PDB file of C-alpha atoms in Angstrom:
ATOM      1  CA  ILE A   1    -153.141 -30.878-195.080  1.00 49.00           C
ATOM      2  CA  PRO A   2    -155.279 -29.055-192.081  1.00 48.00           C
ATOM      3  CA  LYS A   3    -153.299 -27.693-189.528  1.00 49.00           C
ATOM      4  CA  MET A   4    -153.961 -29.238-185.674  1.00 48.00           C
ATOM      5  CA  SER A   5    -154.943 -26.913-183.270  1.00 57.00           C
ATOM      6  CA  ARG A   6    -152.428 -26.635-180.582  1.00 66.00           C
ATOM      7  CA  ARG A   7    -153.550 -28.658-177.535  1.00 79.00           C
ATOM      8  CA  LEU A   8    -154.758 -26.615-174.264  1.00 86.00           C
ATOM      9  CA  LEU A   9    -152.916 -27.957-171.024  1.00 89.00           C
ATOM     10  CA  VAL A  10    -154.141 -26.698-167.747  1.00 93.00           C
ATOM     11  CA  LEU A  11    -152.129 -28.865-164.978  1.00 95.00           C
ATOM     12  CA  MET A  12    -152.079 -28.640-161.129  1.00 97.00           C
ATOM     13  CA  GLN A  13    -148.874 -29.325-159.284  1.00 98.00           C
ATOM     14  CA  ASN A  14    -148.760 -29.503-155.469  1.00 98.00           C
ATOM     15  CA  LYS A  15    -145.129 -27.506-154.869  1.00 98.00           C
ATOM     16  CA  PRO A  16    -142.931 -28.749-152.340  1.00 97.00           C
ATOM     17  CA  PHE A  17    -140.938 -26.483-150.088  1.00 96.00           C
ATOM     18  CA  SER A  18    -137.935 -24.529-151.099  1.00 94.00           C
ATOM     19  CA  PHE A  19    -138.719 -25.210-154.918  1.00 95.00           C
ATOM     20  CA  LEU A  20    -138.887 -21.769-157.143  1.00 93.00           C
ATOM     21  CA  SER A  21    -141.673 -20.166-159.090  1.00 91.00           C
ATOM     22  CA  PRO A  22    -140.627 -18.839-162.495  1.00 88.00           C
ATOM     23  CA  SER A  23    -138.785 -15.568-162.615  1.00 75.00           C
ATOM     24  CA  SER A  24    -137.264 -16.175-159.145  1.00 69.00           C
ATOM     25  CA  GLN A  25    -133.703 -16.097-159.016  1.00 70.00           C
ATOM     26  CA  PRO A  26    -131.727 -19.248-158.151  1.00 69.00           C
ATOM     27  CA  THR A  27    -129.840 -19.714-154.970  1.00 71.00           C
ATOM     28  CA  GLY A  28    -127.616 -22.203-153.596  1.00 74.00           C
ATOM     29  CA  ASN A  29    -129.039 -25.230-154.701  1.00 79.00           C
ATOM     30  CA  LYS A  30    -132.663 -24.622-154.802  1.00 86.00           C
ATOM     31  CA  ARG A  31    -134.274 -26.250-158.088  1.00 91.00           C
ATOM     32  CA  PHE A  32    -137.490 -24.549-160.049  1.00 94.00           C
ATOM     33  CA  ALA A  33    -140.961 -26.154-159.585  1.00 96.00           C
ATOM     34  CA  LEU A  34    -141.098 -27.066-163.299  1.00 95.00           C
ATOM     35  CA  GLU A  35    -138.490 -29.544-163.562  1.00 95.00           C
ATOM     36  CA  LEU A  36    -140.946 -31.630-161.618  1.00 96.00           C
ATOM     37  CA  LEU A  37    -143.542 -31.425-164.416  1.00 95.00           C
ATOM     38  CA  THR A  38    -141.944 -34.803-165.585  1.00 93.00           C
ATOM     39  CA  GLN A  39    -144.088 -38.109-166.366  1.00 90.00           C
ATOM     40  CA  LYS A  40    -142.564 -39.997-163.643  1.00 92.00           C
ATOM     41  CA  ASN A  41    -144.226 -37.521-160.870  1.00 94.00           C
ATOM     42  CA  CYS A  42    -147.792 -37.826-162.746  1.00 93.00           C
ATOM     43  CA  ALA A  43    -150.267 -38.712-160.017  1.00 93.00           C
ATOM     44  CA  VAL A  44    -152.587 -40.454-162.274  1.00 87.00           C
ATOM     45  CA  PRO A  45    -150.777 -43.977-162.982  1.00 71.00           C
ATOM     46  CA  GLY A  46    -151.306 -44.390-167.069  1.00 66.00           C
ATOM     47  CA  HIS A  47    -152.303 -40.860-167.773  1.00 63.00           C
ATOM     48  CA  SER A  48    -148.549 -39.598-168.460  1.00 55.00           C
ATOM     49  CA  ALA A  49    -148.728 -41.462-171.446  1.00 55.00           C
ATOM     50  CA  ILE A  50    -150.882 -39.097-173.067  1.00 60.00           C
ATOM     51  CA  LEU A  51    -148.199 -35.798-172.543  1.00 68.00           C
ATOM     52  CA  ASP A  52    -144.481 -35.711-173.038  1.00 79.00           C
ATOM     53  CA  ASP A  53    -142.597 -34.115-170.084  1.00 88.00           C
ATOM     54  CA  PRO A  54    -144.734 -31.209-169.514  1.00 90.00           C
ATOM     55  CA  LYS A  55    -141.963 -29.204-168.630  1.00 92.00           C
ATOM     56  CA  ASP A  56    -140.833 -29.463-171.939  1.00 91.00           C
ATOM     57  CA  GLU A  57    -144.276 -27.525-173.203  1.00 88.00           C
ATOM     58  CA  ARG A  58    -143.346 -24.804-175.260  1.00 88.00           C
ATOM     59  CA  GLY A  59    -145.003 -21.591-173.772  1.00 91.00           C
ATOM     60  CA  LEU A  60    -145.986 -23.194-170.492  1.00 93.00           C
ATOM     61  CA  LEU A  61    -146.922 -20.388-168.065  1.00 95.00           C
ATOM     62  CA  CYS A  62    -147.201 -20.536-164.416  1.00 96.00           C
ATOM     63  CA  ALA A  63    -150.922 -19.292-163.706  1.00 95.00           C
ATOM     64  CA  GLY A  64    -149.988 -18.093-159.570  1.00 90.00           C
ATOM     65  CA  ARG A  65    -146.545 -18.135-158.405  1.00 92.00           C
ATOM     66  CA  LEU A  66    -145.454 -19.001-154.792  1.00 95.00           C
ATOM     67  CA  ASP A  67    -142.604 -18.448-153.080  1.00 92.00           C
ATOM     68  CA  ALA A  68    -139.824 -20.698-152.099  1.00 93.00           C
ATOM     69  CA  ASP A  69    -140.687 -21.140-148.332  1.00 94.00           C
ATOM     70  CA  SER A  70    -144.710 -21.729-149.359  1.00 97.00           C
ATOM     71  CA  THR A  71    -146.236 -24.779-150.974  1.00 98.00           C
ATOM     72  CA  GLY A  72    -149.378 -26.251-152.139  1.00 98.00           C
ATOM     73  CA  LEU A  73    -151.241 -25.752-155.566  1.00 98.00           C
ATOM     74  CA  MET A  74    -150.040 -24.338-158.797  1.00 97.00           C
ATOM     75  CA  LEU A  75    -151.581 -24.270-161.547  1.00 97.00           C
ATOM     76  CA  TRP A  76    -149.721 -24.366-165.192  1.00 96.00           C
ATOM     77  CA  THR A  77    -151.161 -23.481-168.788  1.00 95.00           C
ATOM     78  CA  ASN A  78    -149.584 -22.944-172.069  1.00 93.00           C
ATOM     79  CA  ASP A  79    -152.521 -20.063-173.222  1.00 93.00           C
ATOM     80  CA  ALA A  80    -151.411 -16.651-171.937  1.00 93.00           C
ATOM     81  CA  GLY A  81    -155.093 -15.225-172.009  1.00 92.00           C
ATOM     82  CA  LEU A  82    -156.360 -18.360-169.721  1.00 93.00           C
ATOM     83  CA  MET A  83    -153.247 -17.644-167.416  1.00 93.00           C
ATOM     84  CA  GLN A  84    -154.509 -14.061-166.986  1.00 93.00           C
ATOM     85  CA  ARG A  85    -158.015 -14.933-166.348  1.00 92.00           C
ATOM     86  CA  ILE A  86    -157.052 -17.489-163.655  1.00 94.00           C
ATOM     87  CA  ILE A  87    -154.651 -15.032-161.880  1.00 92.00           C
ATOM     88  CA  GLY A  88    -157.337 -12.040-162.189  1.00 88.00           C
ATOM     89  CA  PRO A  89    -159.525 -10.424-159.501  1.00 87.00           C
ATOM     90  CA  HIS A  90    -162.464 -12.504-160.064  1.00 86.00           C
ATOM     91  CA  VAL A  91    -160.594 -16.224-158.914  1.00 93.00           C
ATOM     92  CA  GLU A  92    -160.398 -16.596-155.215  1.00 95.00           C
ATOM     93  CA  LYS A  93    -157.259 -18.270-153.868  1.00 97.00           C
ATOM     94  CA  GLU A  94    -157.377 -19.745-150.493  1.00 98.00           C
ATOM     95  CA  TYR A  95    -154.531 -20.473-148.480  1.00 98.00           C
ATOM     96  CA  LEU A  96    -153.694 -22.451-144.754  1.00 98.00           C
ATOM     97  CA  VAL A  97    -151.569 -20.150-142.577  1.00 98.00           C
ATOM     98  CA  ARG A  98    -149.585 -21.339-139.582  1.00 98.00           C
ATOM     99  CA  VAL A  99    -148.622 -18.771-137.342  1.00 98.00           C
ATOM    100  CA  THR A 100    -146.916 -17.975-134.085  1.00 98.00           C
ATOM    101  CA  GLY A 101    -146.598 -14.462-131.793  1.00 97.00           C
ATOM    102  CA  HIS A 102    -150.416 -14.313-131.000  1.00 97.00           C
ATOM    103  CA  GLU A 103    -149.953 -16.984-128.144  1.00 96.00           C
ATOM    104  CA  LYS A 104    -150.841 -14.728-125.040  1.00 96.00           C
ATOM    105  CA  TRP A 105    -153.640 -12.739-127.080  1.00 97.00           C
ATOM    106  CA  GLY A 106    -156.911 -12.510-125.712  1.00 97.00           C
ATOM    107  CA  PRO A 107    -160.261 -13.433-127.676  1.00 96.00           C
ATOM    108  CA  ALA A 108    -160.765  -9.698-128.501  1.00 97.00           C
ATOM    109  CA  GLN A 109    -157.384  -9.534-129.881  1.00 97.00           C
ATOM    110  CA  LEU A 110    -157.964 -12.404-131.929  1.00 97.00           C
ATOM    111  CA  GLU A 111    -161.004 -11.400-133.535  1.00 97.00           C
ATOM    112  CA  GLU A 112    -159.212  -7.819-134.186  1.00 96.00           C
ATOM    113  CA  ALA A 113    -156.585  -9.311-135.998  1.00 97.00           C
ATOM    114  CA  VAL A 114    -158.685 -10.930-138.387  1.00 97.00           C
ATOM    115  CA  ARG A 115    -160.977  -8.052-138.939  1.00 96.00           C
ATOM    116  CA  TRP A 116    -157.645  -6.064-139.739  1.00 96.00           C
ATOM    117  CA  LEU A 117    -156.954  -9.060-142.255  1.00 96.00           C
ATOM    118  CA  GLN A 118    -160.277  -8.995-143.770  1.00 96.00           C
ATOM    119  CA  HIS A 119    -160.387  -5.271-144.804  1.00 90.00           C
ATOM    120  CA  GLY A 120    -157.879  -2.840-142.961  1.00 81.00           C
ATOM    121  CA  ILE A 121    -154.402  -3.191-144.211  1.00 92.00           C
ATOM    122  CA  GLU A 122    -152.470  -1.430-146.833  1.00 92.00           C
ATOM    123  CA  LEU A 123    -149.184  -2.237-148.473  1.00 93.00           C
ATOM    124  CA  ASP A 124    -146.908  -0.250-150.479  1.00 92.00           C
ATOM    125  CA  ASP A 125    -149.407   2.639-149.280  1.00 91.00           C
ATOM    126  CA  LYS A 126    -152.262   0.906-151.837  1.00 92.00           C
ATOM    127  CA  PRO A 127    -155.030  -0.556-149.818  1.00 93.00           C
ATOM    128  CA  LEU A 128    -155.482  -4.376-150.559  1.00 93.00           C
ATOM    129  CA  ARG A 129    -158.705  -5.600-151.796  1.00 93.00           C
ATOM    130  CA  PRO A 130    -161.479  -7.251-148.998  1.00 93.00           C
ATOM    131  CA  ALA A 131    -159.951 -10.488-148.174  1.00 96.00           C
ATOM    132  CA  LYS A 132    -161.684 -13.585-145.919  1.00 97.00           C
ATOM    133  CA  ALA A 133    -159.959 -14.701-143.082  1.00 98.00           C
ATOM    134  CA  ARG A 134    -160.794 -16.650-139.900  1.00 98.00           C
ATOM    135  CA  TRP A 135    -158.903 -18.675-137.142  1.00 98.00           C
ATOM    136  CA  LEU A 136    -159.143 -22.598-138.041  1.00 98.00           C
ATOM    137  CA  ASN A 137    -157.918 -23.664-134.620  1.00 97.00           C
ATOM    138  CA  ASP A 138    -155.223 -22.121-132.175  1.00 95.00           C
ATOM    139  CA  ALA A 139    -152.487 -21.813-134.442  1.00 96.00           C
ATOM    140  CA  GLN A 140    -153.793 -21.685-138.040  1.00 98.00           C
ATOM    141  CA  LEU A 141    -155.551 -19.525-139.948  1.00 98.00           C
ATOM    142  CA  GLN A 142    -157.668 -19.710-143.247  1.00 98.00           C
ATOM    143  CA  VAL A 143    -157.074 -16.980-145.654  1.00 98.00           C
ATOM    144  CA  MET A 144    -158.836 -16.318-149.018  1.00 97.00           C
ATOM    145  CA  LEU A 145    -157.414 -13.526-151.660  1.00 96.00           C
ATOM    146  CA  THR A 146    -158.760 -12.321-154.824  1.00 93.00           C
ATOM    147  CA  GLU A 147    -154.994 -10.749-155.537  1.00 91.00           C
ATOM    148  CA  GLY A 148    -151.473 -11.584-155.162  1.00 88.00           C
ATOM    149  CA  ARG A 149    -148.999  -8.865-154.199  1.00 89.00           C
ATOM    150  CA  HIS A 150    -145.492  -9.826-153.633  1.00 88.00           C
ATOM    151  CA  ARG A 151    -145.557 -12.220-150.319  1.00 92.00           C
ATOM    152  CA  GLN A 152    -148.764 -10.499-149.347  1.00 95.00           C
ATOM    153  CA  ILE A 153    -149.608 -12.849-147.010  1.00 97.00           C
ATOM    154  CA  ARG A 154    -146.692 -12.996-145.115  1.00 97.00           C
ATOM    155  CA  ARG A 155    -146.791  -9.018-144.861  1.00 96.00           C
ATOM    156  CA  MET A 156    -150.260  -8.803-143.664  1.00 96.00           C
ATOM    157  CA  CYS A 157    -149.245 -11.095-140.990  1.00 97.00           C
ATOM    158  CA  GLU A 158    -146.484  -8.711-139.881  1.00 96.00           C
ATOM    159  CA  VAL A 159    -148.722  -5.725-140.057  1.00 95.00           C
ATOM    160  CA  ILE A 160    -150.947  -7.640-137.217  1.00 96.00           C
ATOM    161  CA  GLY A 161    -148.031  -8.783-135.311  1.00 96.00           C
ATOM    162  CA  VAL A 162    -148.140 -12.327-135.857  1.00 97.00           C
ATOM    163  CA  GLN A 163    -145.106 -14.665-137.873  1.00 97.00           C
ATOM    164  CA  VAL A 164    -145.840 -17.076-140.255  1.00 98.00           C
ATOM    165  CA  ARG A 165    -144.388 -20.485-139.965  1.00 98.00           C
ATOM    166  CA  ALA A 166    -146.009 -22.246-142.694  1.00 98.00           C
ATOM    167  CA  LEU A 167    -147.973 -21.450-145.814  1.00 98.00           C
ATOM    168  CA  LYS A 168    -149.899 -23.521-148.044  1.00 98.00           C
ATOM    169  CA  ARG A 169    -152.295 -22.614-150.899  1.00 98.00           C
ATOM    170  CA  VAL A 170    -155.103 -25.367-151.032  1.00 98.00           C
ATOM    171  CA  ARG A 171    -157.268 -23.577-153.833  1.00 97.00           C
ATOM    172  CA  ILE A 172    -157.384 -21.653-156.733  1.00 96.00           C
ATOM    173  CA  GLY A 173    -161.226 -21.077-157.931  1.00 94.00           C
ATOM    174  CA  ASP A 174    -162.869 -24.358-157.775  1.00 94.00           C
ATOM    175  CA  VAL A 175    -159.697 -26.316-158.266  1.00 96.00           C
ATOM    176  CA  ARG A 176    -158.702 -27.759-155.241  1.00 97.00           C
ATOM    177  CA  LEU A 177    -155.102 -29.564-153.956  1.00 97.00           C
ATOM    178  CA  GLY A 178    -157.018 -32.364-152.195  1.00 96.00           C
ATOM    179  CA  ALA A 179    -154.580 -35.147-151.955  1.00 96.00           C
ATOM    180  CA  LEU A 180    -152.721 -34.843-154.515  1.00 97.00           C
ATOM    181  CA  PRO A 181    -149.092 -35.806-153.556  1.00 97.00           C
ATOM    182  CA  VAL A 182    -146.318 -33.553-152.584  1.00 98.00           C
ATOM    183  CA  GLY A 183    -144.136 -33.200-156.269  1.00 97.00           C
ATOM    184  CA  TYR A 184    -146.792 -34.547-158.170  1.00 97.00           C
ATOM    185  CA  TRP A 185    -149.079 -33.043-160.684  1.00 96.00           C
ATOM    186  CA  ARG A 186    -152.005 -34.050-162.846  1.00 94.00           C
ATOM    187  CA  THR A 187    -154.067 -32.410-165.466  1.00 92.00           C
ATOM    188  CA  VAL A 188    -157.410 -30.017-164.425  1.00 93.00           C
ATOM    189  CA  HIS A 189    -160.117 -31.001-166.898  1.00 90.00           C
ATOM    190  CA  SER A 190    -162.450 -27.707-166.217  1.00 89.00           C
ATOM    191  CA  ILE A 191    -162.291 -24.715-164.063  1.00 90.00           C
ATOM    192  CA  MET A 192    -164.486 -21.858-163.627  1.00 86.00           C
ATOM    193  CA  LEU A 193    -163.304 -18.820-164.193  1.00 84.00           C
ATOM    194  CA  PRO A 194    -164.668 -15.182-165.559  1.00 77.00           C
ATOM    195  CA  SER A 195    -165.725 -14.728-168.962  1.00 70.00           C
ATOM    196  CA  ARG A 196    -163.324 -12.890-171.367  1.00 61.00           C
ATOM    197  CA  ASN A 197    -166.205  -9.998-171.801  1.00 57.00           C
ATOM    198  CA  GLU A 198    -165.879  -9.704-167.679  1.00 50.00           C
ATOM    199  CA  GLN A 199    -162.281  -9.748-167.419  1.00 49.00           C
ATOM    200  CA  THR A 200    -161.644  -6.852-170.038  1.00 46.00           C
ATOM    201  CA  HIS A 201    -164.716  -4.679-168.471  1.00 44.00           C
ATOM    202  CA  SER A 202    -162.762  -5.618-164.782  1.00 44.00           C
ATOM    203  CA  ARG A 203    -159.830  -3.801-165.857  1.00 42.00           C
ATOM    204  CA  SER A 204    -161.525  -0.961-167.281  1.00 37.00           C
ATOM    205  CA  SER A 205    -163.716  -0.403-164.245  1.00 36.00           C
ATOM    206  CA  PRO A 206    -163.047  -2.468-161.509  1.00 36.00           C
ATOM    207  CA  LYS A 207    -165.951  -3.811-159.379  1.00 31.00           C
ATOM    208  CA  ARG A 208    -165.958  -2.657-155.755  1.00 33.00           C
ATOM    209  CA  LEU A 209    -166.392  -6.098-153.694  1.00 28.00           C
ATOM    210  CA  GLY A 210    -170.209  -6.479-152.417  1.00 30.00           C
ATOM    211  CA  ALA A 211    -171.878  -3.939-155.011  1.00 33.00           C
ATOM    212  CA  SER A 212    -174.361  -4.349-157.311  1.00 33.00           C
ATOM    213  CA  PRO A 213    -173.177  -5.310-160.933  1.00 34.00           C
ATOM    214  CA  ASN A 214    -174.507  -3.465-163.621  1.00 38.00           C
ATOM    215  CA  ASN A 215    -177.257  -5.117-165.888  1.00 37.00           C
ATOM    216  CA  HIS A 216    -176.568  -8.515-164.999  1.00 37.00           C
ATOM    217  CA  ASP A 217    -175.999 -11.399-161.975  1.00 38.00           C
ATOM    218  CA  GLU A 218    -172.435 -11.297-160.585  1.00 39.00           C
ATOM    219  CA  ALA A 219    -173.191 -15.296-160.810  1.00 40.00           C
ATOM    220  CA  GLN A 220    -173.751 -15.331-164.473  1.00 38.00           C
ATOM    221  CA  ILE A 221    -170.233 -13.846-165.854  1.00 55.00           C
ATOM    222  CA  ILE A 222    -168.309 -17.101-164.243  1.00 58.00           C
ATOM    223  CA  ARG A 223    -168.075 -19.608-166.824  1.00 68.00           C
ATOM    224  CA  ARG A 224    -166.924 -23.399-166.781  1.00 66.00           C
ATOM    225  CA  VAL A 225    -163.928 -23.962-168.892  1.00 69.00           C
ATOM    226  CA  VAL A 226    -163.642 -27.230-169.979  1.00 66.00           C
ATOM    227  CA  ILE A 227    -160.296 -28.396-171.175  1.00 65.00           C
ATOM    228  CA  GLU A 228    -160.667 -31.123-174.195  1.00 58.00           C
ATOM    229  CA  PRO A 229    -157.958 -33.328-174.189  1.00 51.00           C
ATOM    230  CA  HIS A 230    -156.489 -33.123-177.661  1.00 45.00           C
ATOM    231  CA  GLY A 231    -157.148 -29.597-178.738  1.00 47.00           C
ATOM    232  CA  ASN A 232    -158.910 -26.108-177.636  1.00 53.00           C
ATOM    233  CA  GLY A 233    -160.771 -25.352-174.529  1.00 56.00           C
ATOM    234  CA  THR A 234    -164.485 -24.255-174.612  1.00 54.00           C
ATOM    235  CA  ALA A 235    -165.718 -21.358-171.877  1.00 51.00           C
TER     236      ALA A 235
END
């Protein structure tokens, strides 16, 4: 009897406030976001019949954790290699950040704060990778990162003198949260990721943002991973 290949799963979830990511220490009555990966919470009618409760899938990994007091897009996969590619430095993550403490700032100070967020901050005595940031309105920032240190955006905001009121992740790579309801999940059918070779190369010789890549165009190292419904993904 031929051995069936293990199906590759990639799921997207809209994590609610106060729910915990894996490896978090449970406190009080807080629950883990994994518990919400059930057929009941599938956002696509009829689609959940394809899967049992994903929370019971062996080896399901969170590809990009969120703090309990942060909300928004989380990705899950049962492939450790794919998880590493998703959380790697070539995949941009986008956040909406509602802040306070800047209400009396003038235009120059607001712009200076953005410049610091983009490329002027160190955490734990180590410089951050360059980021993208801008004011969306008088109370909300858009921040895009290619790394994910512990509570990074909240700590970045502390450095520039503002406090985070709400933090929501809305995009990982080309996967967008969109209109997915809070607490619900659905499958991801494809995702743009760096090739395996590039991921390996980046660990041995990291590229400076904006530097010209060697021997090939930067766009060529990005591949679309297609998630097959009953088998392995292809990249």
